[in-house]
Short mmCIF file of C-alpha atoms (C1' of nucleotides) in Angstrom, two decimals:
data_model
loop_
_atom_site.label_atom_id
_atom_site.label_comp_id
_atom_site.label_asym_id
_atom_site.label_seq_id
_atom_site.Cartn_x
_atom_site.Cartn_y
_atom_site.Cartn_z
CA UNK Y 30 -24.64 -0.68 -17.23
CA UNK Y 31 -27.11 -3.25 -16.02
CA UNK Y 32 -27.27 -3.92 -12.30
CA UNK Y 33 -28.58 -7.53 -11.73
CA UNK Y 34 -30.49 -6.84 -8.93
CA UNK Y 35 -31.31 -3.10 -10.00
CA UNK Y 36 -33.14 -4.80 -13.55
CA UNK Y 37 -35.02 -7.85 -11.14
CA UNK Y 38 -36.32 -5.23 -8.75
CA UNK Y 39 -37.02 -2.74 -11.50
CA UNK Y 40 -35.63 0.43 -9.15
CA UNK Y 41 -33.73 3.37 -10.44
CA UNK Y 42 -30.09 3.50 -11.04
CA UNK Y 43 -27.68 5.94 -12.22
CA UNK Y 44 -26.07 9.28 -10.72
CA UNK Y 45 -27.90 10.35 -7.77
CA UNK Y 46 -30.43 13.39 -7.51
CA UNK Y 47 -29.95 15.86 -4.63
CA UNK Y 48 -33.77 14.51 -3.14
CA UNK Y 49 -32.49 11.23 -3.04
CA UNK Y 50 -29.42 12.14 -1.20
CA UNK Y 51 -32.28 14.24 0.94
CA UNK Y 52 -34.00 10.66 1.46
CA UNK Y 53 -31.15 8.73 2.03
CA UNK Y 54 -29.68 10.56 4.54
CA UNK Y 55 -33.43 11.46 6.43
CA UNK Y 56 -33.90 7.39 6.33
CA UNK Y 57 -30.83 6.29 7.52
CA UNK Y 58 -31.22 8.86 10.21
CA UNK Y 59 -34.24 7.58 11.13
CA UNK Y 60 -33.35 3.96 10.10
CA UNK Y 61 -29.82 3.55 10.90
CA UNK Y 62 -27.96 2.43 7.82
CA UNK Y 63 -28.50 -1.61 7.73
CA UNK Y 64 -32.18 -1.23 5.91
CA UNK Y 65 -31.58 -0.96 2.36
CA UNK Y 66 -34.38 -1.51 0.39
CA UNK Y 67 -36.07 1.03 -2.00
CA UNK Y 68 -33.41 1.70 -4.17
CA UNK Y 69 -31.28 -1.04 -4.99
CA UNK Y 70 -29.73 -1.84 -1.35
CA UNK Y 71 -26.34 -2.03 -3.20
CA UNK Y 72 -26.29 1.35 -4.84
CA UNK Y 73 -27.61 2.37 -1.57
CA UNK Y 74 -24.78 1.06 0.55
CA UNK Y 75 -21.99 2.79 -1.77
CA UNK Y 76 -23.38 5.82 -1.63
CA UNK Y 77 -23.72 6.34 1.71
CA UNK Y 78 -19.93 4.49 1.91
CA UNK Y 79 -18.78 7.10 -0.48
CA UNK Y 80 -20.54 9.95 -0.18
CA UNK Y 81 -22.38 10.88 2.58
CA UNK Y 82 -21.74 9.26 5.53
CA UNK Y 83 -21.05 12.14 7.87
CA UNK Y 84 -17.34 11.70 8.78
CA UNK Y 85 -15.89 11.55 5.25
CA UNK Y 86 -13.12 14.06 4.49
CA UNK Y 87 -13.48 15.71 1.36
CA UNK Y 88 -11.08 17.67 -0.90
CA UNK Y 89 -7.88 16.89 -2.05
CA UNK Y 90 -5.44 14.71 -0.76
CA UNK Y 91 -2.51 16.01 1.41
CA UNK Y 92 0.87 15.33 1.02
CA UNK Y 93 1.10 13.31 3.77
CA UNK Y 94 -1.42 11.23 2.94
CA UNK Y 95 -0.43 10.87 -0.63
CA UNK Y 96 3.14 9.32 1.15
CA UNK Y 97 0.66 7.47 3.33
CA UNK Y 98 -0.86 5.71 0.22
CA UNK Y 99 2.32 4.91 -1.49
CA UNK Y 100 4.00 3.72 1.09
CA UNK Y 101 1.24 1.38 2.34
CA UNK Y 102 0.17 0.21 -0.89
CA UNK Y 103 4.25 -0.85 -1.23
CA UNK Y 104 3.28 -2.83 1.50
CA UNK Y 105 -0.13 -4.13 0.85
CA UNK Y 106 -0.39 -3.95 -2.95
CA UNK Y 107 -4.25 -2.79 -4.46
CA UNK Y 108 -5.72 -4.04 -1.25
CA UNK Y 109 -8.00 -0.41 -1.35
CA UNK Y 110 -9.74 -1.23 1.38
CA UNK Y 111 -6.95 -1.79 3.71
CA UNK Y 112 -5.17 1.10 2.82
CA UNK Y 113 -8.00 3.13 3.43
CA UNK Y 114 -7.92 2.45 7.07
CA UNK Y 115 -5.06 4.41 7.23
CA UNK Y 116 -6.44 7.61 5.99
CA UNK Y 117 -9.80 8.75 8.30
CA UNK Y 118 -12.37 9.68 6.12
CA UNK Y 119 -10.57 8.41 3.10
CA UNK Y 120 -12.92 5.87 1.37
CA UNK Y 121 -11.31 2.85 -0.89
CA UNK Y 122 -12.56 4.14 -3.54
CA UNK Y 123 -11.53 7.29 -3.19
CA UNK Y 124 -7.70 5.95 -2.12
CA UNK Y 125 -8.04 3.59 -5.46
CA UNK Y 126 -8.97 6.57 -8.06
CA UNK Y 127 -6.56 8.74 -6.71
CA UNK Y 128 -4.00 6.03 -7.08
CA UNK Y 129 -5.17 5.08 -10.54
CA UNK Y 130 -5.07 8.91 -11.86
CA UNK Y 131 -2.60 10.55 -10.18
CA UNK Y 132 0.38 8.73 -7.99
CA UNK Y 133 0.51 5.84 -10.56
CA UNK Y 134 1.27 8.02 -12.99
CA UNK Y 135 4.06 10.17 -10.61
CA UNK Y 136 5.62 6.78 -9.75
CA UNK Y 137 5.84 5.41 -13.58
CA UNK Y 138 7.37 9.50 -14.40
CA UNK Y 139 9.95 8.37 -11.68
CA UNK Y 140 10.60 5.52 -13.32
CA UNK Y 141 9.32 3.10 -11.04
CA UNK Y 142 6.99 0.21 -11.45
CA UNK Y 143 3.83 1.03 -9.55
CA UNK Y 144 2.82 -2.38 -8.77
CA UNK Y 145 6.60 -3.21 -7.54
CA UNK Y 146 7.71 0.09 -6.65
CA UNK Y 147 11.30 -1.20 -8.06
CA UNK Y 148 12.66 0.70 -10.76
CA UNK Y 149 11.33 0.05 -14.32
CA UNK Y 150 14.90 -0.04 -15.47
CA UNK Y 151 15.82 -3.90 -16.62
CA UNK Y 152 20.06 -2.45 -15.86
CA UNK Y 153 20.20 -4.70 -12.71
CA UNK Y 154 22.86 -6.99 -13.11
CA UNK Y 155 24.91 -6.89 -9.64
CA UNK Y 156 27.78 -9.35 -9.71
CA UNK Y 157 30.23 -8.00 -7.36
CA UNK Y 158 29.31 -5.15 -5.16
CA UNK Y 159 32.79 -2.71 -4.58
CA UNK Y 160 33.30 0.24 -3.25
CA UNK Y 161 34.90 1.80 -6.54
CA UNK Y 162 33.31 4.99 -7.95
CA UNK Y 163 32.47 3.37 -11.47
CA UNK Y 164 30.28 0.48 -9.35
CA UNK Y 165 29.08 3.54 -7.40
CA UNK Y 166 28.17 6.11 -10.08
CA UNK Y 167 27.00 3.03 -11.89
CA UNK Y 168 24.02 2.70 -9.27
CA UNK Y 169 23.61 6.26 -9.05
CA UNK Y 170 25.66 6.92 -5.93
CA UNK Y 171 27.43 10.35 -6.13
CA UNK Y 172 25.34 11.73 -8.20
CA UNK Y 173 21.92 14.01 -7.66
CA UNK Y 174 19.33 11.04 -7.94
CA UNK Y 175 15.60 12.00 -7.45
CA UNK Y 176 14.27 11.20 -4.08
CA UNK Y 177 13.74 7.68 -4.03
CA UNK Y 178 10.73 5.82 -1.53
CA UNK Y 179 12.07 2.87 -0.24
CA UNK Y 180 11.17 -0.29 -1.20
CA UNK Y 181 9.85 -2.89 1.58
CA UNK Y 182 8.70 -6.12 0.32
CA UNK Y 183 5.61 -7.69 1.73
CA UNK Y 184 7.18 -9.62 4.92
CA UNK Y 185 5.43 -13.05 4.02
CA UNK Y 186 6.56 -12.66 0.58
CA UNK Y 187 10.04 -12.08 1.96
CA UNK Y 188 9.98 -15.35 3.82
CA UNK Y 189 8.82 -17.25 1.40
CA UNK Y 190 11.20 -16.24 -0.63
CA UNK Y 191 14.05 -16.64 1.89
CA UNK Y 192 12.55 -20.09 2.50
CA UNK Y 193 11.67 -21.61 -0.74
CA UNK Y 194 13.87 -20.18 -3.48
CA UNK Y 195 17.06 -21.38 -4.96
CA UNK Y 196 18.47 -18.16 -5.34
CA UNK Y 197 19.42 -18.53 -1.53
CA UNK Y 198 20.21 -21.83 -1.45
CA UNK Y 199 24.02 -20.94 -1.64
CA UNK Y 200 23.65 -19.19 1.53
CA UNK Y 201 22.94 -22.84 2.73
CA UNK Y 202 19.54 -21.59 3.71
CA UNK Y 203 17.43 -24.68 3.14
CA UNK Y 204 19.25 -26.26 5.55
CA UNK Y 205 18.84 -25.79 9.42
CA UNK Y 206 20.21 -22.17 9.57
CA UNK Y 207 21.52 -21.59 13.23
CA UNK Y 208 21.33 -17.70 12.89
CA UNK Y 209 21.02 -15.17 9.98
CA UNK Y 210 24.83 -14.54 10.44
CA UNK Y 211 25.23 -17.05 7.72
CA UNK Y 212 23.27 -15.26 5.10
CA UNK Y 213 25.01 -12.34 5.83
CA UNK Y 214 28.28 -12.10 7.13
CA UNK Y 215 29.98 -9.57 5.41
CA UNK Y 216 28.46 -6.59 6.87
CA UNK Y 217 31.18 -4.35 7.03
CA UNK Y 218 30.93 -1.86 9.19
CA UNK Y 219 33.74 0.17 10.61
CA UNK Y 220 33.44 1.20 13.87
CA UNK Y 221 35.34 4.53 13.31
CA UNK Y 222 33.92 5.83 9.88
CA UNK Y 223 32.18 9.26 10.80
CA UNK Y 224 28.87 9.08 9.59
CA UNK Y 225 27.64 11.07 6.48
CA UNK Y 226 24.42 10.82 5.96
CA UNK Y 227 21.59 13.35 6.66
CA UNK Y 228 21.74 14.17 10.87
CA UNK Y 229 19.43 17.01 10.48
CA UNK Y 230 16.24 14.72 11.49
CA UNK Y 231 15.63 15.37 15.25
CA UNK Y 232 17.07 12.34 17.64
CA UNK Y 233 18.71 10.87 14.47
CA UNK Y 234 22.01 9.00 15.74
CA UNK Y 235 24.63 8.02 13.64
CA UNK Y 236 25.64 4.90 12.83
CA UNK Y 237 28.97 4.08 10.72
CA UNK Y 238 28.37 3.44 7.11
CA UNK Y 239 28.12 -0.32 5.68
CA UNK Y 240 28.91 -1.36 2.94
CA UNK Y 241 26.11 -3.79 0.86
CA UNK Y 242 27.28 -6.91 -0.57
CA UNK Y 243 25.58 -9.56 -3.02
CA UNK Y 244 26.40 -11.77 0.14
CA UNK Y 245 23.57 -9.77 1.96
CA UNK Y 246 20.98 -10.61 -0.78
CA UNK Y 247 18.17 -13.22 0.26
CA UNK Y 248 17.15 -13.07 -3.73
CA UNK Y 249 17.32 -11.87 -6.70
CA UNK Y 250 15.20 -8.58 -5.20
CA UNK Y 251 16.13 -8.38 -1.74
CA UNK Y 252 18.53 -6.94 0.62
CA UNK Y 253 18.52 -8.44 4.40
CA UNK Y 254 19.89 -6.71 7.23
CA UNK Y 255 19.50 -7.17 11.04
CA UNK Y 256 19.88 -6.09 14.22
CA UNK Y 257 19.97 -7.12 17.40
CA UNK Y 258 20.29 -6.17 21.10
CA UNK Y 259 19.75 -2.33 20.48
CA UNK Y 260 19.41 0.10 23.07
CA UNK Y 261 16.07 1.50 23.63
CA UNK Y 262 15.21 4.52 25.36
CA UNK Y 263 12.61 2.23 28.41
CA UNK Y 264 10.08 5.26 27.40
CA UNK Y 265 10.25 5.37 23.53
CA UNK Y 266 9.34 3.72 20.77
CA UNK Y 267 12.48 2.17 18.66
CA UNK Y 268 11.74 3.43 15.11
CA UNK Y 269 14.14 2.73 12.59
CA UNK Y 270 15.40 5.22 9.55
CA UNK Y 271 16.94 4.46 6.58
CA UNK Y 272 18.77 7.65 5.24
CA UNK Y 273 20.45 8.03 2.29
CA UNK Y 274 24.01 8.39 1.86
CA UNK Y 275 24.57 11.72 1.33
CA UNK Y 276 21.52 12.40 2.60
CA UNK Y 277 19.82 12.78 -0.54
CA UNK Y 278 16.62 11.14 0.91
CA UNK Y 279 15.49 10.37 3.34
CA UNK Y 280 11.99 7.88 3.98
CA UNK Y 281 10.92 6.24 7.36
CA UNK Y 282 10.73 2.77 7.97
CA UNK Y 283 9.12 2.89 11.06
CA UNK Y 284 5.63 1.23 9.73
CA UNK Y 285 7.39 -1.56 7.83
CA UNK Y 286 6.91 -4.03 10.67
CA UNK Y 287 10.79 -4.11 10.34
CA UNK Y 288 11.36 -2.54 13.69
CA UNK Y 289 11.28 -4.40 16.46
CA UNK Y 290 10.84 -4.37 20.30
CA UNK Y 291 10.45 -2.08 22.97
CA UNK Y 292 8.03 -0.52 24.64
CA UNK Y 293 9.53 -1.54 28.89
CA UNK Y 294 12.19 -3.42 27.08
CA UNK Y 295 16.08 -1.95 26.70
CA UNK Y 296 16.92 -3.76 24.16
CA UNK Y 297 15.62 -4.80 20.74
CA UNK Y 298 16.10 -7.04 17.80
CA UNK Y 299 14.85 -7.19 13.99
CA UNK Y 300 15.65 -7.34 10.87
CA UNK Y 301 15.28 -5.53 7.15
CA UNK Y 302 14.36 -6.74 4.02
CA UNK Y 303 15.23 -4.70 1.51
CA UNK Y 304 14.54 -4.79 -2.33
CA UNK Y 305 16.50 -4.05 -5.24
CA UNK Y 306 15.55 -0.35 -5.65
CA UNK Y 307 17.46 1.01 -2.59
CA UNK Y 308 20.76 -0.82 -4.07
CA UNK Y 309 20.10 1.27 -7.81
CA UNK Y 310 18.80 4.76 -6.02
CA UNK Y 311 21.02 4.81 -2.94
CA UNK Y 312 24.00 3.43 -4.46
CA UNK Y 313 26.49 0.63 -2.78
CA UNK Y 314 26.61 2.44 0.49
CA UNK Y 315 23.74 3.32 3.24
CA UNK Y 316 23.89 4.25 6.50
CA UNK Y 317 21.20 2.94 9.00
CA UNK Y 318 19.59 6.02 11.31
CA UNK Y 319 18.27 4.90 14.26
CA UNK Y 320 16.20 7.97 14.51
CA UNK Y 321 14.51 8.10 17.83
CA UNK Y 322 14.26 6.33 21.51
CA UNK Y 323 17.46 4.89 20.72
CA UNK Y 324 20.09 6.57 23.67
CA UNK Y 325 22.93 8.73 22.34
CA UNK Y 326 26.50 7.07 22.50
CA UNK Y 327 24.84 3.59 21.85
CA UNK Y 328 25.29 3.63 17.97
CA UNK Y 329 28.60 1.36 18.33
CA UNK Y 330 26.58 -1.42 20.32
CA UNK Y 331 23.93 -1.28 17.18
CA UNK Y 332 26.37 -1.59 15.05
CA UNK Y 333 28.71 -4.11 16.46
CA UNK Y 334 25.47 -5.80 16.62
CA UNK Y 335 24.37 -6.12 13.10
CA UNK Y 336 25.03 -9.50 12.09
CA UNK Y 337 24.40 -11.53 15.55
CA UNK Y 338 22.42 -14.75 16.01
CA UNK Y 339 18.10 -14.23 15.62
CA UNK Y 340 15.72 -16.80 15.58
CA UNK Y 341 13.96 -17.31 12.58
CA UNK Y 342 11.11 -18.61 13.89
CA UNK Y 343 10.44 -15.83 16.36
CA UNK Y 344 10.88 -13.23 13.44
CA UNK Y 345 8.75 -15.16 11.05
CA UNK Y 346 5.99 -15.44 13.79
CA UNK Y 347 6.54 -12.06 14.67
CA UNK Y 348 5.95 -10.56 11.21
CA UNK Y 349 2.79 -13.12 10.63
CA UNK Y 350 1.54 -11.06 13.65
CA UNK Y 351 2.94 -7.84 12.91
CA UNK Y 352 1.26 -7.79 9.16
CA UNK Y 353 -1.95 -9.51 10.44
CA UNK Y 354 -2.16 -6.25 13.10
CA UNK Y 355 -1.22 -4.11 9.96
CA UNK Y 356 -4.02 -5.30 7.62
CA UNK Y 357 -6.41 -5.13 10.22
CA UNK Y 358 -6.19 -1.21 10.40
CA UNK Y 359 -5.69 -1.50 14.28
CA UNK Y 360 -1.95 -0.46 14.12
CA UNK Y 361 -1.02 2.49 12.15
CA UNK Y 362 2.57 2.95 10.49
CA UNK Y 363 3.84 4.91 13.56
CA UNK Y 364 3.51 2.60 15.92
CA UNK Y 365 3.98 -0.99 14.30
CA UNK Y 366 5.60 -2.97 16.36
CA UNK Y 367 6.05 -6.18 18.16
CA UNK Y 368 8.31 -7.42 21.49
CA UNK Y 369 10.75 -10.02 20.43
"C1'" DA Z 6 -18.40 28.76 -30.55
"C1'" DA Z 7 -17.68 24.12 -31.79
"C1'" DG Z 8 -15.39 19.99 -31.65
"C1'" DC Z 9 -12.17 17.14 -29.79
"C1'" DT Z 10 -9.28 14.86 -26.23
"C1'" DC Z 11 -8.12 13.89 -21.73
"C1'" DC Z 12 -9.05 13.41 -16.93
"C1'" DT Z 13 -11.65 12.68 -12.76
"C1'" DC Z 14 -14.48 10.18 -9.91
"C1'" DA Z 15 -19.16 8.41 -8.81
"C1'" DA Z 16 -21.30 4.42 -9.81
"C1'" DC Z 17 -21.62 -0.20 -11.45
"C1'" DC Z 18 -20.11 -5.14 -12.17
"C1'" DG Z 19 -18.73 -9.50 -10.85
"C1'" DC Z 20 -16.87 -12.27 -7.60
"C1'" DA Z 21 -15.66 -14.22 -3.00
"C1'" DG Z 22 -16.67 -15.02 1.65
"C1'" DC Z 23 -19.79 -15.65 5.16
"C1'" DG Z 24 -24.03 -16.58 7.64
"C1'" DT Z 25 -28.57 -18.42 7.50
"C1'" DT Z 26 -32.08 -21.49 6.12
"C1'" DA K 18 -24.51 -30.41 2.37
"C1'" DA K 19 -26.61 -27.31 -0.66
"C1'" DA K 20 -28.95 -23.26 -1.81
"C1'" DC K 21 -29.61 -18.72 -1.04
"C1'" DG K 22 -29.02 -13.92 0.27
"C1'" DC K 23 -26.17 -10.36 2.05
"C1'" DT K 24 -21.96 -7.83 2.42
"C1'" DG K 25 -17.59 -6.22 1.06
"C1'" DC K 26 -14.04 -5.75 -2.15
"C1'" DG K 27 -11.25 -4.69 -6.40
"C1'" DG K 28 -11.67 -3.77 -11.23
"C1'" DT K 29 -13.99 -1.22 -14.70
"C1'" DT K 30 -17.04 2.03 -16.94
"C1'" DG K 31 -18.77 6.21 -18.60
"C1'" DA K 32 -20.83 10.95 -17.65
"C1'" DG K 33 -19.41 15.30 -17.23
"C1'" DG K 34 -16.06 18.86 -16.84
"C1'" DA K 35 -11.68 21.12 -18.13
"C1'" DG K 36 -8.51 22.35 -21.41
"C1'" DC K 37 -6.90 22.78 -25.91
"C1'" DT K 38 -7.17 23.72 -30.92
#
DNA sequence: AAGCTCCTCAACCGCAGCGTT
DNA sequence: AAACGCTGCGGTTGAGGAGCT
């Protein structure tokens, strides 16, 4: 390997010696660490970056931060950097070479595409969404499928693709769109279906099951679903579950910038984007968990609510906000959020 | 024990963006 | 405006260790 600057200045390269660790540290104690100089200043940087500055966690990754990972690099795609903001004392490089040998490969043994995070499976050819058991089993509903992360599409990505792409022109969506009720209408929801997905998470509420219809889709990969007007707890954060059916699975939505509202605020309005792989793993039918903040005996209102007017503008300007807040590293996944 | 393969991860490369001259 | 240097980032490499035959 020939560094460029390593060969002009004629300085040592390669793996580091215990003494120079010794020296680097003693001279950036001494120095602070914006003198590099002896050894190449480059080589210098990365190793203090990656390997000895003083608040780096070491060891194996948890669990928890292994979900923190995939679900943010869902979001942000190989943007190492970013993702390591969400993981103290994580550096990028160590996020990216964990990624590269070990949860790509766990996603591809699942069968999903890690750059996508949608199944690796070309079967998706949804016509007609019904609620018959051979549509049903056909998408894996009913039966004991593996625990599936859901899929969240970049936001910007989303509205581009709601904005610009034929597949939604049918929905009449290049035109002047009054509210999202016209690209998705036919949420059914009945008010009096008991609920039957997973209650077991603390503060989860029910909501009655929907049913999802190609109507719903904003593309060829996406899933929209809104709501609007919910009631928030005035000292809670609205955070948003999706659970499966069945409660087979269950993975939080709360950092997908899908959420909306509420801090001082009772009510609150969003909306969803969803992509192809909840339809496969989950099956036709989902139930929406509004897991916490959200005041017990209001899950009629939230769902009577689903498909009611939203501006467009505000949500687009919201999630420009929302994902610029995100990629900063200022917000983490709890607590993305934004007052509409 | 030797040889081989596979895996991990520290380090390097090349580029882009930005500030300074 | 152009040249230059610095910084930061994502992709890639390869040394060294573990495991297997």
């Amino acid at each position: 390997m020939g560094h460029l600057c390593c060969a002009k200045q004629k300085v040592k390269r390669g793996l580091w010696s215990p003494e120079e660790d010794e020296k680097l540290i003693d001279h950036i104690t001494k120095h602070g660490h914006s003198c590099w100089s002896t050894r190449c200043g480059k080589s210098c940087r990365l190793r203090w970056i990656n390997y000895l500055k003083p608040d780096l966690k070491r060891g194996s990754f948890s669990a928890e931060e292994e979900r923190i990972i995939i679900d943010v690099h869902r979001i942000l795609g190989n943007r190492w950097a970013q993702i390591a903001k969400h993981l103290p004392g994580r550096t990028d490089n160590e996020v990216k070479n964990f990624w590269n040998s070990c949860i790509k490969k766990k996603l591809m043994a699942q069968g999903l595409d890690p750059k996508t995070h949608n199944l690796l499976s070309s079967s998706r050819s949804v016509t007609t969404m019904n609620n018959n058991s051979d549509e049903l089993s056909r998408f894996g509903y009913g039966q004991s499928v593996h625990p599936a992360p859901f899929t969240i599409s970049p936001p910007i990505k989303s509205f581009d693709k709601m904005k610009h792409t034929g597949t939604v022109d049918h929905c009449g969506f290049n035109s002047v769109v009054p509210n999202l009720e016209t690209i998705w209408p036919p949420l059914i929801a009945n008010s009096n279906a008991l609920p039957s997905h997973d209650q077991s998470a603390e503060g989860a509420i029910p909501v009655p099951n929907f049913q999802w219809q190609q109507d719903n889709m904003i593309s060829d990969h996406q899933l929209l679903m809104g709501f609007k007007d919910q009631m928030i707890d005035n000292n809670s954060q609205g955070s948003f579950d999706f659970t499966a059916n069945g409660g087979s699975s269950s993975s939080s939505l709360d950092y997908t910038n899908v959420s909306s509202s509420c801090f001082g605020h009772q009510q609150a309005s969003g909306f969803i984007c969803l992509d192809e792989n909840i339809w496969h793993e989950e099956g036709a039918m989902g139930a929406l968990n509004l897991k916490q903040g959200l005041q017990q005996g209001q899950a009629h209102q939230a769902e009577a609510s689903y498909a009611t007017t939203l501006d467009l503008d505000m949500i687009e300007s919201a999630f420009l906000a929302a994902e610029a807040e995100f990629c900063s590293g200022t917000t983490s996944m709890e607590n993305l959020q934004w007052d509409c």
